[in-house]
CSV table of C-alpha atoms in Angstrom, one decimal:
chain,number,residue,atom,x,y,z
A,5,MET,CA,83.0,60.6,25.2
A,6,VAL,CA,80.0,59.0,27.0
A,7,GLY,CA,77.4,60.1,24.6
A,8,SER,CA,79.1,58.7,21.5
A,9,TRP,CA,79.9,55.4,23.3
A,10,TRP,CA,76.5,54.8,24.7
A,11,GLY,CA,74.2,55.7,21.9
A,12,HIS,CA,75.8,57.1,18.7
A,13,GLY,CA,77.6,54.3,16.8
A,14,GLY,CA,78.7,52.5,20.0
A,15,VAL,CA,76.8,49.8,21.7
A,16,GLY,CA,73.5,51.4,20.9
A,17,VAL,CA,72.1,51.6,24.5
A,18,ARG,CA,71.3,54.4,26.8
A,19,PRO,CA,72.8,54.6,30.2
A,20,PRO,CA,70.4,53.8,33.0
A,21,ALA,CA,68.4,56.6,34.5
A,22,PRO,CA,70.1,58.0,37.5
A,23,CYS,CA,68.5,57.4,40.8
A,24,SER,CA,68.6,60.3,43.1
A,25,GLU,CA,68.5,58.1,46.2
A,26,PRO,CA,70.4,54.8,45.7
A,27,SER,CA,69.4,53.5,49.2
A,28,LEU,CA,65.9,53.2,47.7
A,29,LEU,CA,67.3,50.4,45.5
A,30,ARG,CA,69.5,48.5,47.8
A,31,ARG,CA,70.3,48.0,51.5
A,32,PHE,CA,73.5,46.8,53.1
A,33,ASP,CA,73.0,43.5,55.1
A,34,PRO,CA,75.6,43.5,58.0
A,35,GLN,CA,75.1,39.7,58.5
A,36,LYS,CA,75.9,38.8,54.9
A,37,GLY,CA,78.4,41.6,54.5
A,38,PHE,CA,77.1,42.9,51.1
A,39,TRP,CA,74.3,44.9,49.5
A,40,CYS,CA,70.9,43.5,48.9
A,41,GLN,CA,68.2,44.5,46.3
A,42,ARG,CA,65.2,46.3,47.9
A,43,LEU,CA,61.8,45.0,46.7
A,44,ASP,CA,58.4,46.6,46.8
A,45,GLY,CA,57.0,46.5,50.3
A,46,GLY,CA,60.3,47.0,52.0
A,47,LYS,CA,61.5,43.4,51.6
A,48,THR,CA,65.0,42.7,50.4
A,49,LYS,CA,66.4,40.0,48.1
A,50,CYS,CA,69.9,38.9,48.8
A,51,LEU,CA,72.2,36.4,47.2
A,52,GLY,CA,72.1,32.9,48.7
A,53,LYS,CA,74.3,31.5,51.4
A,54,SER,CA,76.9,30.2,48.9
A,55,LYS,CA,77.3,33.6,47.4
A,56,GLY,CA,79.3,36.5,48.6
A,57,ARG,CA,82.8,35.7,49.9
A,58,SER,CA,84.9,36.8,52.8
A,59,TYR,CA,88.5,37.6,51.9
A,60,PRO,CA,91.5,38.1,54.1
A,61,PRO,CA,92.7,41.7,54.5
A,62,MET,CA,94.7,43.0,51.6
A,63,GLU,CA,98.4,43.5,52.0
A,64,PRO,CA,99.2,47.2,52.3
A,65,GLU,CA,101.7,47.0,49.4
A,66,ALA,CA,99.1,45.5,47.2
A,67,HIS,CA,96.6,48.2,48.0
A,68,ALA,CA,99.1,50.9,47.4
A,69,TYR,CA,100.0,49.4,44.0
A,70,LEU,CA,96.4,49.2,43.0
A,71,SER,CA,95.7,52.7,44.2
A,72,ARG,CA,98.7,54.0,42.0
A,73,TYR,CA,97.6,51.8,39.1
A,74,TYR,CA,94.0,53.1,39.0
A,75,ARG,CA,94.8,56.7,40.2
A,76,ASP,CA,94.4,58.4,36.7
A,77,HIS,CA,91.3,56.3,35.9
A,78,ASN,CA,89.7,57.2,39.2
A,79,VAL,CA,90.4,61.0,38.6
A,80,ASP,CA,88.8,60.6,35.1
A,81,LEU,CA,85.9,58.8,36.7
A,82,SER,CA,85.3,61.5,39.2
A,83,LYS,CA,85.4,64.2,36.4
A,84,LEU,CA,82.8,62.2,34.5
A,85,LEU,CA,80.5,61.8,37.4
A,86,HIS,CA,80.8,65.5,38.2
A,87,ARG,CA,80.0,66.4,34.6
A,88,LEU,CA,76.9,64.1,34.8
A,89,GLY,CA,75.8,65.7,38.1
A,90,GLN,CA,76.3,62.4,40.0
A,91,PRO,CA,77.7,62.1,43.5
A,92,LEU,CA,81.1,60.5,44.1
A,93,PRO,CA,80.8,57.1,45.8
A,94,SER,CA,82.5,57.1,49.3
A,95,TRP,CA,85.2,54.7,48.1
A,96,LEU,CA,86.1,57.0,45.2
A,97,ARG,CA,86.1,60.0,47.4
A,98,GLU,CA,88.5,58.2,49.9
A,99,GLU,CA,90.8,57.1,47.1
A,100,LEU,CA,91.0,60.6,45.6
A,101,GLN,CA,91.9,62.1,49.0
A,102,LYS,CA,95.0,59.9,48.9
A,103,VAL,CA,96.1,61.2,45.5
A,104,ARG,CA,99.3,63.1,45.8
A,105,ARG,CA,99.4,66.4,44.0
A,106,PRO,CA,102.6,67.4,42.2
A,107,PRO,CA,104.9,69.4,44.4
A,108,ARG,CA,104.8,73.1,44.0
A,109,SER,CA,107.8,74.9,42.8
A,110,ASN,CA,110.0,76.3,45.6
A,111,ARG,CA,110.8,79.4,43.5
A,112,HIS,CA,109.6,82.6,45.0
A,113,VAL,CA,108.5,85.5,42.9
A,114,LEU,CA,110.3,88.7,43.9
C-alpha cells in the first residue's frame, strides 16, 4: 500500500505533489532526443553533450520478452495511478493495449 510505504513506518517521505500539467516542468528536445527541465522564463536546462545515448533498435524478441515480464507490474501500476487520479503515461497505455486477455469460454448458455 502506498500510504504505508511512503509515510507510515516506511522510508518516511511523502510522494511529490502531483503536477496537473507535466509539460510545464519539462520539454522534449528533438535534437538531443530526450526531455529537458523547464526553468523560469521559458528557458530549458538539458544534460550536456556527453549525456543521453542513442541505442540501436531493440530486437522484437527482446521487446516481447520484456513486455511479458513486466505485464503484471504494468497492470498494477495502471491501477495505482487510477486510484491516485493520475493519468497513464502514453508508454504505459500502449503497453497495456498489447496485454492479451484470457480467452473467453466457448460454452454457450442455453
